[in-house]
PDB file of C-alpha atoms in Angstrom:
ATOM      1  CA  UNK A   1     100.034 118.616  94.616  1.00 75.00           C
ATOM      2  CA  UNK A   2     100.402 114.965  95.142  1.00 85.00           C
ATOM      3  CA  UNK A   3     103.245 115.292  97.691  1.00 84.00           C
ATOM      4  CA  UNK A   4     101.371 117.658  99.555  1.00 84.00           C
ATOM      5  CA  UNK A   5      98.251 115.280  99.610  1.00 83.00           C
ATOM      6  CA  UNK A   6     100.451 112.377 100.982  1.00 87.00           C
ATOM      7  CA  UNK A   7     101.612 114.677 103.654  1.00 86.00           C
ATOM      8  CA  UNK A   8      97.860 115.896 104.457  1.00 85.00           C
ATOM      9  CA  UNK A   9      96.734 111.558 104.091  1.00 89.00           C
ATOM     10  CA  UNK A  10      99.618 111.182 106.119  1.00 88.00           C
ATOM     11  CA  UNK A  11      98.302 113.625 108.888  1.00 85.00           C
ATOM     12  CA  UNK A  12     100.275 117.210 108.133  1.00 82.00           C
ATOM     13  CA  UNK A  13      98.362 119.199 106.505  1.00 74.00           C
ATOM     14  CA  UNK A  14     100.485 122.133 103.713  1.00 69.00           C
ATOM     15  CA  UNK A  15      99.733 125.060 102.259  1.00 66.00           C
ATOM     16  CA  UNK A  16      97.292 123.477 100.059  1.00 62.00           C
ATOM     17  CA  UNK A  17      95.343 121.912 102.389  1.00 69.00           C
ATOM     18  CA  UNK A  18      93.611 123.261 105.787  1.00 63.00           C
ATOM     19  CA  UNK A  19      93.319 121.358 109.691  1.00 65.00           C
ATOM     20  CA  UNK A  20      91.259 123.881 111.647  1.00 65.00           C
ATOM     21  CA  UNK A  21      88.530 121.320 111.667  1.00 73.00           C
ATOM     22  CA  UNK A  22      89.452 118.319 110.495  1.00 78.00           C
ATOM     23  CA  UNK A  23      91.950 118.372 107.566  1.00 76.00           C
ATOM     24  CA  UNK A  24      89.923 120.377 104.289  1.00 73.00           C
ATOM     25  CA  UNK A  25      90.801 121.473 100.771  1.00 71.00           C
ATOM     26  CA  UNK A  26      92.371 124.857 101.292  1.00 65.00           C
ATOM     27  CA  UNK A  27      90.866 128.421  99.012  1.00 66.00           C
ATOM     28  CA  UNK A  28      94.523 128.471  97.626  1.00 66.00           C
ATOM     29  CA  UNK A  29      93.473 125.856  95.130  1.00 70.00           C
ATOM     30  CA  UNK A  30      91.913 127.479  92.340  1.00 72.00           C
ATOM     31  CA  UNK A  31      90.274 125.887  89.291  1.00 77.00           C
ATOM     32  CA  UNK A  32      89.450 122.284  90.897  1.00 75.00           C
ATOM     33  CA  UNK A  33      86.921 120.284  88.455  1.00 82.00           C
ATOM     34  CA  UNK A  34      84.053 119.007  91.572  1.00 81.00           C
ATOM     35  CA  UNK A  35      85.138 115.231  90.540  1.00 87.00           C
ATOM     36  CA  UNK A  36      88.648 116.845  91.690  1.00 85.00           C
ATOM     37  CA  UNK A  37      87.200 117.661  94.942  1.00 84.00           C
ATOM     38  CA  UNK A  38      84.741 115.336  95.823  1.00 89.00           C
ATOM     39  CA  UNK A  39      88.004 112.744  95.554  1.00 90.00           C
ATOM     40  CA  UNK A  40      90.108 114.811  97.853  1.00 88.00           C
ATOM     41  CA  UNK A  41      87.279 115.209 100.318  1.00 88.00           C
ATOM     42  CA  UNK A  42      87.152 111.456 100.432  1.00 91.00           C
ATOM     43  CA  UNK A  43      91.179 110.756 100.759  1.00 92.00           C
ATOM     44  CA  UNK A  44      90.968 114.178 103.343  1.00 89.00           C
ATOM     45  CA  UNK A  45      88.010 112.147 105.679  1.00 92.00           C
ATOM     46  CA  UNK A  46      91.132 109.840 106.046  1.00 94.00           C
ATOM     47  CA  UNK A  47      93.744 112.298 106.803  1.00 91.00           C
ATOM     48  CA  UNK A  48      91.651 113.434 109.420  1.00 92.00           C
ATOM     49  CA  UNK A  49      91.343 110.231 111.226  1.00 94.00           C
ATOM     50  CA  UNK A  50      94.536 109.119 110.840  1.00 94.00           C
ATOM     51  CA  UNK A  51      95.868 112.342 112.828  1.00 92.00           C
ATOM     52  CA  UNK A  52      93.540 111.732 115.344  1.00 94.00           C
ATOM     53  CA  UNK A  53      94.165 108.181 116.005  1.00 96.00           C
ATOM     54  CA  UNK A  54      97.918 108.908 115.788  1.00 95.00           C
ATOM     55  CA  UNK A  55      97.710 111.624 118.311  1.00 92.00           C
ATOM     56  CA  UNK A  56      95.926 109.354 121.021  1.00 93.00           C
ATOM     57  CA  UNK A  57      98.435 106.383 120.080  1.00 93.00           C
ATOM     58  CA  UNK A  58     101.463 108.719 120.711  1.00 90.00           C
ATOM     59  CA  UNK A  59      99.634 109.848 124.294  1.00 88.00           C
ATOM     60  CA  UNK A  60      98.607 106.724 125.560  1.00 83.00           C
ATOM     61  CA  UNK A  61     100.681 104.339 124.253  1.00 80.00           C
ATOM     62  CA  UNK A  62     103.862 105.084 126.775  1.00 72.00           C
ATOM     63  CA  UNK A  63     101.879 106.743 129.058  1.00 64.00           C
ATOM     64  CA  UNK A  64     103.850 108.607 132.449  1.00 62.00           C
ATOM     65  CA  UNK A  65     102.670 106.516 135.613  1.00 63.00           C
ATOM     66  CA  UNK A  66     102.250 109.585 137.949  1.00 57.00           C
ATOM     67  CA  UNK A  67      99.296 111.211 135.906  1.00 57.00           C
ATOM     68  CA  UNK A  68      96.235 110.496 138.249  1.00 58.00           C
ATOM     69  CA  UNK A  69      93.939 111.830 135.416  1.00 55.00           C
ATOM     70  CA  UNK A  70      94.915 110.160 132.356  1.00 60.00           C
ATOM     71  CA  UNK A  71      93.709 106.688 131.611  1.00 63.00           C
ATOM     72  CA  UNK A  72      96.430 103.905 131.539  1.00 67.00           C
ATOM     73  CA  UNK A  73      96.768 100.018 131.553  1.00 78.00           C
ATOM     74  CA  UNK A  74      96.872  97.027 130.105  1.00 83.00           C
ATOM     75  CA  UNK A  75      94.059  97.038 128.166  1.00 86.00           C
ATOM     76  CA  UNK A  76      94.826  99.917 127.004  1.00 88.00           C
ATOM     77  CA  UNK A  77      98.491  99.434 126.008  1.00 87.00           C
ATOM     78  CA  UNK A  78      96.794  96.616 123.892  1.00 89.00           C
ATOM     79  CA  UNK A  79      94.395  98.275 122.632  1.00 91.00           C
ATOM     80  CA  UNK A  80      97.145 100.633 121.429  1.00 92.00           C
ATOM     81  CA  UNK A  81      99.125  98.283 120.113  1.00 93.00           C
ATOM     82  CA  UNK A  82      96.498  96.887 117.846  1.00 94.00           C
ATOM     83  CA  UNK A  83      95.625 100.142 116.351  1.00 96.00           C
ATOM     84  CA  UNK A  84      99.295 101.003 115.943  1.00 96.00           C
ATOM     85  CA  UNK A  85      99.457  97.644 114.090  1.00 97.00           C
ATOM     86  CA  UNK A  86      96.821  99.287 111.301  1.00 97.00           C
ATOM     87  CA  UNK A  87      98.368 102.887 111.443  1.00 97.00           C
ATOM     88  CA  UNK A  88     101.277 101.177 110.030  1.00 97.00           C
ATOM     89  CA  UNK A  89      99.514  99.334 107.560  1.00 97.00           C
ATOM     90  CA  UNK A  90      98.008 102.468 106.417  1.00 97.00           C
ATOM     91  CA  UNK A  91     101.170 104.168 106.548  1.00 96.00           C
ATOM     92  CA  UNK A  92     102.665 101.499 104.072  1.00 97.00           C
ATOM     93  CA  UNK A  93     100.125 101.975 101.202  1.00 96.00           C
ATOM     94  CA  UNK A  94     101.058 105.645 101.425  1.00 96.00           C
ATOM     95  CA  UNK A  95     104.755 104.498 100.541  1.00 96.00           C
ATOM     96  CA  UNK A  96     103.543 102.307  98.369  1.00 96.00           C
ATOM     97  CA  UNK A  97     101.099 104.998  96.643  1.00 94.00           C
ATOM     98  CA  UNK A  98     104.582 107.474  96.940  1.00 94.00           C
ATOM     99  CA  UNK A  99     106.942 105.029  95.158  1.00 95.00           C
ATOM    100  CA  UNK A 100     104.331 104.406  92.482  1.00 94.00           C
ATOM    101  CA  UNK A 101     104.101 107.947  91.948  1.00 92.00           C
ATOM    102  CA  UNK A 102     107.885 108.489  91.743  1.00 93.00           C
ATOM    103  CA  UNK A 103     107.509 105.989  89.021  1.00 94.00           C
ATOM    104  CA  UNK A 104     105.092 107.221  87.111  1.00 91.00           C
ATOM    105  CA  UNK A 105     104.129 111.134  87.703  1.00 85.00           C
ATOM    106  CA  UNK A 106     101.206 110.972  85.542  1.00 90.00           C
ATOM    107  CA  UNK A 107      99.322 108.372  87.518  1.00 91.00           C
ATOM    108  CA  UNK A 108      95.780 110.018  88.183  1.00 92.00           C
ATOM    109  CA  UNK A 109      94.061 111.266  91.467  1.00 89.00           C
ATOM    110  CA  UNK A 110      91.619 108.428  91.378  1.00 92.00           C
ATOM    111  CA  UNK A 111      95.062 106.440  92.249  1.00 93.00           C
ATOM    112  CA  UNK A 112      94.781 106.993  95.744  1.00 93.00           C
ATOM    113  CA  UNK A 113      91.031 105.716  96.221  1.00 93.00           C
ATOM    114  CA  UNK A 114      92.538 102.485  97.147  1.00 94.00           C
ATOM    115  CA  UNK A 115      92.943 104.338 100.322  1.00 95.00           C
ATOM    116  CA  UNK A 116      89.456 103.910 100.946  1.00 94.00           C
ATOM    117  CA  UNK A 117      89.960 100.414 102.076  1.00 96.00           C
ATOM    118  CA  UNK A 118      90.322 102.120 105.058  1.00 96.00           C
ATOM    119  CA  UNK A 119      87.533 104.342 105.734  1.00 95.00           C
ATOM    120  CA  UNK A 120      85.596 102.102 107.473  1.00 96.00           C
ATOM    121  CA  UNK A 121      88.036 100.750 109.619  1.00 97.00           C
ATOM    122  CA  UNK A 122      89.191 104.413 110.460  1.00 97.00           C
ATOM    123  CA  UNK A 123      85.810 105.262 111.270  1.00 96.00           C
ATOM    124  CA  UNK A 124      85.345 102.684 113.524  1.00 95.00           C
ATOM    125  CA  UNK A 125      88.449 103.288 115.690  1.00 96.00           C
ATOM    126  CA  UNK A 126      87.838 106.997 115.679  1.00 96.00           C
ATOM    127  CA  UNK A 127      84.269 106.255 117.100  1.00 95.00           C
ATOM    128  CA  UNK A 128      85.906 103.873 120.193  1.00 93.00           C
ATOM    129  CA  UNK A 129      88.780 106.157 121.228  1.00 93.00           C
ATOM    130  CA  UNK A 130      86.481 109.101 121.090  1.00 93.00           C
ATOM    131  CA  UNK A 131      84.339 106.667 123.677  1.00 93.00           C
ATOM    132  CA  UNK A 132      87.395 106.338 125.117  1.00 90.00           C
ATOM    133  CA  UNK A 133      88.730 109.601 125.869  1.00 89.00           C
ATOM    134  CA  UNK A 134      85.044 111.026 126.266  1.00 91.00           C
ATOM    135  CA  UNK A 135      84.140 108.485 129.142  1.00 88.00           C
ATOM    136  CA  UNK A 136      87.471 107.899 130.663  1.00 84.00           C
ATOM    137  CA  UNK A 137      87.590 104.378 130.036  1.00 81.00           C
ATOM    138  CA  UNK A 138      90.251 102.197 131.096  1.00 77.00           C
ATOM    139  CA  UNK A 139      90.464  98.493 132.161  1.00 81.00           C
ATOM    140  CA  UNK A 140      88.363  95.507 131.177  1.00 82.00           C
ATOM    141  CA  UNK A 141      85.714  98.306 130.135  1.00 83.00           C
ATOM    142  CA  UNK A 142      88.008  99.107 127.139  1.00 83.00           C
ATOM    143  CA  UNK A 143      86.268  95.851 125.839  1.00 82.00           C
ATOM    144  CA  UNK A 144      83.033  96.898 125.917  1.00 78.00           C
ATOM    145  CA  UNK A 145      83.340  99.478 123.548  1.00 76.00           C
ATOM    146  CA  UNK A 146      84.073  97.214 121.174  1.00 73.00           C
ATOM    147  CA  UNK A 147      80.475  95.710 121.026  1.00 67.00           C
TER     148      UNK A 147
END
């Protein structure tokens, strides 16, 4: 179950775990103790955000010139490079979480909560590209959202 968890934190959801609204703890997984579950909710809340903010990085990072509709620029090319910046840094303590796993396979659940670091900071640049992509903001108003 662990490898399938890294793949859900990691933005993929599996068989044991759901993405019609968000990424969820699929009904295949029977016999989960609530401690079980309230934990995978948590580490799942990051999953969740992580596909999101990966999703607008890979459209707007490179974005094609010719598209009159889509928001583009500078700003935003930074702003995308600064959230790629802790993507990655997020997607290191997964490898790090995956080696230390390989190690040891009896390592507990409650061994990813050091995820959680990143909830916050997840949360945060969820809430401004969603201002983003909601208001079509591009330019010097990028900064704004910030405050």
């Amino acid at each position: 179950m662990f490898q399938e968890l890294l793949w859900a934190l990691n933005g993929v959801p599996g068989e044991s775990f759901d993405s019609s609204e968000g990424i969820k703890i699929s009904s295949c997984i029977p016999n989960l103790h609530p401690g079980e579950k309230e934990i995978l909710e948590r580490l799942l809340f990051l999953g969740t955000k992580y596909k999101f903010l990966n999703e607008f990085l890979k459209k707007h990072k490179y974005p094609p010139i010719s598209i009159e509709d889509e928001i583009h620029g500078l700003y935003l090319q930074s702003f995308c490079h600064g959230l790629e910046v802790i993507l990655d840094e997020y997607q290191q303590e997964l490898v790090q979480i995956e080696q230390e796993i390989l190690k040891d396979a009896f390592l507990p659940l409650t061994h990813f909560l050091k995820l959680e670091k990143y909830k916050m900071v997840l949360q945060i640049l969820f809430d401004i590209v969603c201002k983003i992509e909601k208001e079509n903001i591009h330019g010097c108003r990028i900064c704004r959202t910030f405050v």
